[in-house]
CSV table of C-alpha atoms and ligand atoms in Angstrom, one decimal:
chain,number,residue,atom,x,y,z
A,1,MET,CA,48.2,11.4,-3.7
A,2,THR,CA,49.7,8.3,-5.6
A,3,ASN,CA,47.5,7.2,-8.2
A,4,ARG,CA,47.2,3.4,-6.8
A,5,ARG,CA,45.1,0.9,-8.6
A,6,LYS,CA,44.0,-1.7,-6.2
A,7,PHE,CA,41.1,-4.3,-6.4
A,8,ILE,CA,39.8,-6.0,-3.5
A,9,LYS,CA,37.5,-8.7,-3.7
A,10,THR,CA,34.4,-8.8,-1.8
A,11,SER,CA,33.4,-12.1,0.0
A,12,ALA,CA,29.9,-12.9,-1.4
A,13,ALA,CA,27.2,-15.7,-1.3
A,14,ALA,CA,25.0,-16.8,-3.8
A,15,GLY,CA,22.1,-15.1,-5.7
A,16,LEU,CA,18.9,-13.5,-4.5
A,17,GLY,CA,16.8,-16.0,-6.5
A,18,LEU,CA,13.2,-15.3,-7.6
A,19,GLY,CA,10.0,-14.9,-5.8
A,20,PHE,CA,8.5,-12.4,-3.1
A,21,GLY,CA,9.3,-14.6,-0.3
A,22,ILE,CA,13.0,-15.1,-1.2
A,23,LEU,CA,13.2,-11.1,-2.0
A,24,GLN,CA,11.7,-10.4,1.6
A,25,LYS,CA,14.2,-12.6,3.4
A,26,ALA,CA,16.7,-11.0,1.0
A,27,PHE,CA,15.9,-7.5,2.3
A,28,ALA,CA,15.4,-8.8,5.8
A,29,GLN,CA,18.9,-10.0,6.0
A,30,SER,CA,20.4,-7.5,3.8
A,31,ALA,CA,21.7,-10.6,1.2
A,32,PRO,CA,24.4,-9.7,-0.9
A,33,ALA,CA,24.0,-8.8,-4.5
A,34,SER,CA,24.0,-11.6,-7.1
A,35,ASN,CA,26.8,-10.0,-8.9
A,36,ALA,CA,28.9,-9.7,-5.9
A,37,ASN,CA,32.2,-11.4,-6.1
A,38,ALA,CA,33.0,-8.3,-8.2
A,39,SER,CA,36.1,-6.0,-7.6
A,40,VAL,CA,35.9,-2.8,-5.6
A,41,PHE,CA,37.3,0.2,-7.4
A,42,THR,CA,39.9,2.2,-5.0
A,43,ASP,CA,41.3,4.6,-7.3
A,44,GLY,CA,38.5,7.0,-6.3
A,45,LEU,CA,36.1,8.7,-8.7
A,46,VAL,CA,33.3,11.5,-8.4
A,47,LEU,CA,30.5,11.3,-11.1
A,48,SER,CA,28.0,14.4,-10.9
A,49,THR,CA,25.2,15.7,-12.9
A,50,TRP,CA,25.5,18.2,-15.7
A,51,ASP,CA,28.3,20.1,-17.0
A,52,ALA,CA,28.1,22.2,-13.6
A,53,GLY,CA,29.4,19.1,-12.0
A,54,LEU,CA,33.3,19.4,-13.6
A,55,PRO,CA,34.1,22.2,-10.8
A,56,ALA,CA,32.0,20.2,-8.3
A,57,ASN,CA,34.0,17.1,-9.1
A,58,ALA,CA,37.3,18.8,-8.5
A,59,ALA,CA,36.4,20.3,-5.2
A,60,ALA,CA,35.3,16.9,-4.0
A,61,TRP,CA,38.7,15.5,-5.2
A,62,LYS,CA,40.5,18.2,-3.4
A,63,ALA,CA,38.6,17.5,-0.4
A,64,MET,CA,39.8,13.9,-0.6
A,65,GLN,CA,43.4,14.8,-1.0
A,66,ALA,CA,43.0,16.8,2.2
A,67,GLY,CA,42.2,13.4,4.0
A,68,GLY,CA,38.4,13.5,3.3
A,69,ASN,CA,36.2,10.2,3.0
A,70,ALA,CA,33.5,9.8,0.5
A,71,LEU,CA,31.1,11.7,2.7
A,72,ASP,CA,33.4,14.6,2.9
A,73,MET,CA,33.7,14.5,-1.2
A,74,ALA,CA,30.0,14.6,-1.8
A,75,GLU,CA,29.6,17.7,0.8
A,76,LYS,CA,32.3,19.4,-0.2
A,77,GLY,CA,31.8,19.0,-4.1
A,78,VAL,CA,28.1,20.2,-3.9
A,79,ASN,CA,28.9,23.0,-1.6
A,80,ASP,CA,31.1,24.3,-4.9
A,81,THR,CA,27.9,24.5,-6.9
A,82,GLU,CA,25.8,26.0,-4.0
A,83,ASN,CA,28.5,28.5,-3.5
A,84,THR,CA,28.4,29.8,-7.3
A,85,LEU,CA,25.7,32.5,-7.2
A,86,SER,CA,25.2,32.6,-10.5
A,87,ASN,CA,24.0,29.0,-10.6
A,88,LEU,CA,20.1,29.4,-11.4
A,89,THR,CA,19.0,26.0,-10.2
A,90,VAL,CA,21.4,25.4,-7.1
A,91,GLY,CA,21.4,27.5,-4.0
A,92,LEU,CA,20.6,31.0,-3.1
A,93,GLY,CA,21.1,32.2,-6.5
A,94,GLY,CA,18.4,29.7,-8.0
A,95,TYR,CA,14.9,30.4,-9.7
A,96,PRO,CA,12.2,31.5,-7.1
A,97,ASP,CA,8.8,29.7,-6.6
A,98,ARG,CA,5.5,31.8,-7.8
A,99,GLU,CA,5.5,33.7,-4.9
A,100,GLY,CA,9.3,35.1,-5.5
A,101,HIS,CA,11.0,32.7,-2.8
A,102,THR,CA,14.2,30.6,-3.6
A,103,THR,CA,13.5,27.5,-1.7
A,104,LEU,CA,16.2,25.0,-1.2
A,105,ASP,CA,16.3,21.1,-1.1
A,106,ALA,CA,19.3,19.0,-0.4
A,107,CYS,CA,20.0,15.5,0.7
A,108,ILE,CA,23.2,13.5,1.9
A,109,MET,CA,23.9,10.0,2.5
A,110,ASP,CA,27.0,8.2,4.0
A,111,SER,CA,28.6,4.6,3.3
A,112,GLN,CA,26.7,3.4,6.4
A,113,GLY,CA,23.6,3.7,5.3
A,114,ASN,CA,22.9,7.2,7.2
A,115,ALA,CA,20.9,9.7,5.5
A,116,GLY,CA,20.1,13.7,6.0
A,117,SER,CA,17.8,15.9,4.5
A,118,VAL,CA,16.4,19.5,4.5
A,119,MET,CA,13.4,20.6,2.3
A,120,PHE,CA,12.0,23.8,1.7
A,121,LEU,CA,14.8,26.0,3.4
A,122,GLU,CA,15.6,29.8,2.6
A,123,HIS,CA,18.4,32.0,3.5
A,124,ILE,CA,21.0,29.4,3.9
A,125,LYS,CA,24.2,29.1,1.4
A,126,ASN,CA,24.9,25.6,2.0
A,127,PRO,CA,22.0,23.3,2.5
A,128,ALA,CA,23.5,20.3,1.7
A,129,SER,CA,25.9,20.9,4.9
A,130,VAL,CA,22.9,21.4,7.0
A,131,ALA,CA,21.4,18.1,5.8
A,132,ARG,CA,24.6,16.5,7.0
A,133,ARG,CA,24.3,18.1,10.4
A,134,VAL,CA,20.6,16.8,10.5
A,135,MET,CA,22.2,13.2,9.6
A,136,GLU,CA,25.0,13.5,12.1
A,137,LYS,CA,23.5,15.4,15.2
A,138,THR,CA,19.6,14.5,15.1
A,139,PRO,CA,17.6,11.3,15.6
A,140,HIS,CA,16.0,12.4,12.3
A,141,VAL,CA,16.1,12.3,8.5
A,142,ILE,CA,14.4,15.3,7.4
A,143,LEU,CA,13.9,18.7,8.5
A,144,VAL,CA,11.7,21.1,6.4
A,145,GLY,CA,11.2,24.8,6.4
A,146,GLU,CA,11.2,27.0,9.2
A,147,GLY,CA,12.6,24.2,11.6
A,148,ALA,CA,15.2,23.4,9.3
A,149,TYR,CA,16.1,27.2,9.3
A,150,GLN,CA,16.2,27.5,13.1
A,151,PHE,CA,18.1,24.3,13.1
A,152,ALA,CA,20.6,25.6,10.7
A,153,LEU,CA,21.3,29.0,12.7
A,154,ALA,CA,21.4,26.8,15.9
A,155,GLU,CA,24.2,24.8,14.2
A,156,GLY,CA,26.2,28.0,13.5
A,157,PHE,CA,25.0,28.5,9.7
A,158,LYS,CA,24.5,32.4,8.8
A,159,HIS,CA,21.1,33.8,7.6
A,160,ASP,CA,21.9,35.0,4.0
A,161,ASP,CA,19.8,37.5,2.2
A,162,TYR,CA,21.3,37.3,-1.1
A,163,VAL,CA,19.1,37.7,-3.9
A,164,SER,CA,19.9,37.2,-7.7
A,165,GLU,CA,19.0,39.8,-9.9
A,166,GLU,CA,19.1,37.4,-12.7
A,167,SER,CA,16.9,34.9,-10.9
A,168,GLN,CA,14.6,37.9,-10.2
A,169,LYS,CA,14.2,39.0,-13.7
A,170,ALA,CA,13.2,35.8,-15.0
A,171,TRP,CA,10.6,35.5,-12.3
A,172,ASN,CA,9.5,39.1,-13.4
A,173,GLU,CA,9.0,37.8,-16.8
A,174,TRP,CA,7.3,34.6,-15.9
A,175,LEU,CA,4.7,36.3,-13.9
A,176,LYS,CA,3.7,38.4,-17.2
A,177,THR,CA,2.0,35.0,-18.3
A,178,SER,CA,2.3,32.8,-15.3
A,179,GLN,CA,2.5,29.7,-17.6
A,180,TYR,CA,4.0,26.8,-16.4
A,181,LYS,CA,5.5,24.4,-18.6
A,182,PRO,CA,9.1,22.6,-18.0
A,183,ILE,CA,11.7,23.3,-20.9
A,184,ILE,CA,13.5,20.2,-21.5
A,185,ASN,CA,17.4,20.5,-20.6
A,186,VAL,CA,17.3,24.1,-19.8
A,187,GLU,CA,15.3,24.8,-16.6
A,188,ASN,CA,16.2,21.8,-15.4
A,189,HIS,CA,20.0,22.5,-16.0
A,190,ASP,CA,22.6,22.5,-13.1
A,191,THR,CA,20.6,21.0,-10.0
A,192,ILE,CA,23.5,18.8,-8.9
A,193,GLY,CA,23.5,15.0,-8.0
A,194,LEU,CA,26.8,14.0,-6.9
A,195,ILE,CA,28.1,10.4,-5.8
A,196,ALA,CA,31.7,9.9,-4.4
A,197,MET,CA,33.9,7.0,-4.1
A,198,ASP,CA,36.9,7.3,-2.0
A,199,MET,CA,40.2,5.1,-1.9
A,200,SER,CA,38.7,2.8,0.3
A,201,GLY,CA,35.9,2.3,-2.2
A,202,ASP,CA,33.3,3.7,0.2
A,203,LEU,CA,30.6,5.5,-1.6
A,204,ALA,CA,28.9,8.6,-0.3
A,205,GLY,CA,26.4,11.0,-2.1
A,206,ALA,CA,24.7,14.5,-2.1
A,207,CYS,CA,21.6,16.3,-4.3
A,208,THR,CA,21.2,19.9,-4.0
A,209,THR,CA,19.0,22.2,-5.8
A,210,SER,CA,16.5,25.2,-5.8
A,211,GLY,CA,14.0,23.0,-7.5
A,212,MET,CA,11.7,23.6,-10.2
A,213,ALA,CA,11.5,27.4,-11.5
A,214,PHE,CA,8.4,29.1,-10.4
A,215,LYS,CA,7.0,25.8,-8.8
A,216,LEU,CA,4.1,26.2,-6.1
A,217,HIS,CA,5.2,27.9,-2.8
A,218,GLY,CA,5.8,24.8,-0.4
A,219,ARG,CA,6.6,22.2,-3.6
A,220,VAL,CA,9.4,19.9,-2.7
A,221,GLY,CA,11.0,17.7,-5.6
A,222,ASP,CA,12.9,14.5,-5.7
A,223,SER,CA,16.3,16.1,-4.8
A,224,PRO,CA,16.3,15.8,-1.1
A,225,VAL,CA,13.9,12.8,-1.0
A,226,ILE,CA,16.0,9.7,0.0
A,227,GLY,CA,15.5,6.9,-2.7
A,228,ALA,CA,14.1,9.3,-5.3
A,229,GLY,CA,17.0,12.1,-5.9
A,230,LEU,CA,19.6,10.1,-4.5
A,231,TYR,CA,20.5,6.4,-3.1
A,232,VAL,CA,23.5,4.9,-1.6
A,233,ASP,CA,24.0,1.3,-0.6
A,234,ASN,CA,27.7,1.0,-0.2
A,235,GLU,CA,27.4,-2.9,-0.6
A,236,ILE,CA,26.2,-2.3,-4.1
A,237,GLY,CA,26.4,1.2,-5.5
A,238,ALA,CA,24.8,4.8,-5.6
A,239,ALA,CA,22.3,6.7,-7.9
A,240,THR,CA,21.1,10.2,-8.3
A,241,SER,CA,18.8,12.0,-10.6
A,242,SER,CA,18.0,15.2,-12.1
A,243,GLY,CA,14.8,16.5,-14.3
A,244,LEU,CA,11.1,16.5,-13.3
A,245,GLY,CA,11.1,15.3,-9.6
A,246,GLU,CA,7.4,14.5,-9.5
A,247,ALA,CA,8.3,11.5,-12.1
A,248,VAL,CA,11.4,10.5,-10.2
A,249,ILE,CA,9.4,10.4,-6.9
A,250,ARG,CA,6.6,8.5,-8.2
A,251,THR,CA,8.9,5.6,-9.5
A,252,CYS,CA,11.3,5.8,-6.5
A,253,GLY,CA,13.8,6.2,-9.0
A,254,SER,CA,17.5,6.3,-7.3
A,255,PHE,CA,16.5,3.1,-5.2
A,256,LEU,CA,15.1,1.6,-8.0
A,257,VAL,CA,18.4,1.7,-9.7
A,258,VAL,CA,20.5,0.5,-6.7
A,259,GLU,CA,18.2,-2.4,-6.3
A,260,MET,CA,18.3,-3.3,-10.1
A,261,MET,CA,22.2,-3.4,-9.6
A,262,ARG,CA,21.7,-5.5,-6.4
A,263,GLN,CA,20.0,-8.0,-8.6
A,264,GLY,CA,22.6,-7.9,-11.1
A,265,ALA,CA,22.3,-5.3,-13.5
A,266,THR,CA,25.0,-3.0,-14.7
A,267,PRO,CA,25.0,0.5,-13.8
A,268,GLN,CA,23.8,1.3,-17.5
A,269,GLU,CA,21.1,-1.3,-17.3
A,270,ALA,CA,19.6,-0.1,-14.2
A,271,CYS,CA,19.4,3.6,-15.3
A,272,GLU,CA,17.8,2.6,-18.3
A,273,GLU,CA,15.4,0.3,-16.5
A,274,ALA,CA,14.5,3.1,-14.0
A,275,VAL,CA,13.8,5.6,-17.2
A,276,ARG,CA,11.7,2.9,-18.8
A,277,ARG,CA,9.7,2.5,-15.6
A,278,ILE,CA,8.9,6.4,-16.0
A,279,GLN,CA,8.0,5.7,-19.4
A,280,LEU,CA,5.7,3.0,-18.3
A,281,LYS,CA,3.7,5.2,-15.8
A,282,HIS,CA,3.6,8.5,-17.5
A,283,ALA,CA,1.8,8.9,-21.0
A,284,ASN,CA,3.4,12.3,-21.2
A,285,TYR,CA,6.9,11.5,-20.9
A,286,ARG,CA,7.9,13.2,-24.0
A,287,ASP,CA,7.1,16.5,-22.1
A,288,PHE,CA,9.7,16.3,-19.7
A,289,GLN,CA,13.5,15.2,-19.2
A,290,VAL,CA,14.6,12.8,-16.4
A,291,GLY,CA,18.3,11.7,-16.3
A,292,TYR,CA,19.7,9.2,-14.0
A,293,LEU,CA,23.4,8.4,-13.2
A,294,ALA,CA,24.9,5.4,-11.2
A,295,VAL,CA,28.0,3.7,-10.2
A,296,ASN,CA,28.6,0.3,-8.9
A,297,LYS,CA,31.4,-0.9,-6.4
A,298,ALA,CA,33.8,-1.9,-9.3
A,299,GLY,CA,33.6,1.7,-10.5
A,300,GLU,CA,31.6,1.1,-13.5
A,301,ILE,CA,29.3,4.0,-14.6
A,302,GLY,CA,25.5,4.2,-15.9
A,303,ALA,CA,23.9,7.3,-17.6
A,304,TYR,CA,20.5,7.5,-19.0
A,305,ALA,CA,17.9,9.9,-19.9
A,306,ILE,CA,14.4,10.2,-21.4
A,307,HIS,CA,15.7,13.0,-23.7
A,308,PRO,CA,19.3,13.6,-25.6
A,309,GLY,CA,20.6,16.5,-23.9
A,310,PHE,CA,21.5,15.1,-20.2
A,311,THR,CA,25.3,15.7,-19.8
A,312,TYR,CA,27.5,14.4,-16.7
A,313,SER,CA,30.7,14.9,-15.5
A,314,LEU,CA,33.1,12.1,-14.5
A,315,LEU,CA,36.5,12.5,-12.7
A,316,LYS,CA,38.2,8.9,-12.9
A,317,GLN,CA,41.8,8.1,-13.0
A,318,GLY,CA,43.2,12.0,-13.4
A,319,GLU,CA,40.6,12.9,-16.0
A,320,ASN,CA,37.4,15.2,-15.2
A,321,LYS,CA,35.5,15.2,-18.3
A,322,VAL,CA,31.8,16.0,-19.6
A,323,TYR,CA,29.9,13.1,-21.2
A,324,ASN,CA,26.8,12.8,-23.1
A,325,SER,CA,24.4,10.5,-21.8
A,326,THR,CA,22.4,8.2,-24.0
A,327,SER,CA,18.7,8.5,-23.7
A,328,LEU,CA,15.3,6.7,-24.6
A,329,LEU,CA,14.7,9.0,-27.4
A,330,ASP,CA,17.8,8.9,-29.0
A,331,LYS,CA,17.3,8.5,-32.8
B,401,LIG,C1,13.2,19.1,-8.9
B,401,LIG,N1,14.8,17.2,-9.7
B,401,LIG,O1,13.1,19.9,-7.8
B,401,LIG,C2,14.5,18.7,-9.4
B,401,LIG,C3,14.9,19.4,-10.4
B,401,LIG,C4,16.1,19.4,-11.4
B,401,LIG,O2,17.9,19.5,-12.7
B,401,LIG,O3,16.8,18.5,-11.1
B,401,LIG,N2,16.9,20.2,-12.2
B,401,LIG,O4,12.4,18.3,-9.3
């Protein structure tokens, strides 16, 4: 694959202006961003949460080299993490809920604005791929629990009884106290949100997790919620999150990040605003972690978290590297 660098000018009209009426009109007409006219990055890139994103980025790139588009990149990238059964927060190896069940959440979005999601799914190795089938083969966006499982089987996915010894051991330890307190940057570590941009400059994303360790049976976090754990708007950019899902859902985090970019914010400014919004709405924001990643059509990156320690992986222009995000509580 040649490492070409080509920038395409987008055609764009004027900015959104201010006021609710105008904003409504903008939504109705899907008006272009005020910062449009920006270049579209067509070298391809992959951006994902945490250090575990590194091999996922590489898998996404491989999918592109095999002829895949942004959607294939997103799916294959996170499949790599789901297939890593030693990962304790993604896939079948993930920590169980309070009843001892590992339940999986995942979603996917393509460059056309299509979306698919599965929630509270058990015994299926690649929930992100099931989410893609929901998107492509049903008139729906979300399937949950037993319905999602039956759909997966009907689509040819195999029932998998894998149980992680390490996860079960951790659960048995947890049962001794049954105390629930998120441990910042530890418990949350590794849930993967991944944004891919292919060489047409098209965007797609996927997010997949076993959710918070020892959650209540039936709990679903932000990761499979379109607009919370992931949002892709091919006209503007994409965003994803990791951390305490409840705080992300309450503030429609990833959608907020993308809409901020639509109104002219850089990816970095947009991530910072979404974290500030959580701060504003949660008196206890110091007690948990949330991190956002964003990318715009020019291939610019944003990353911001509440606490230091949020890392992300970026594959761009031949380099696949882990970076430290800045954070609200950086000193
Ligand atoms: C959740 N956001 O279920 C997920 C957890 C997570 O890194 O991101 N962990 O709330």
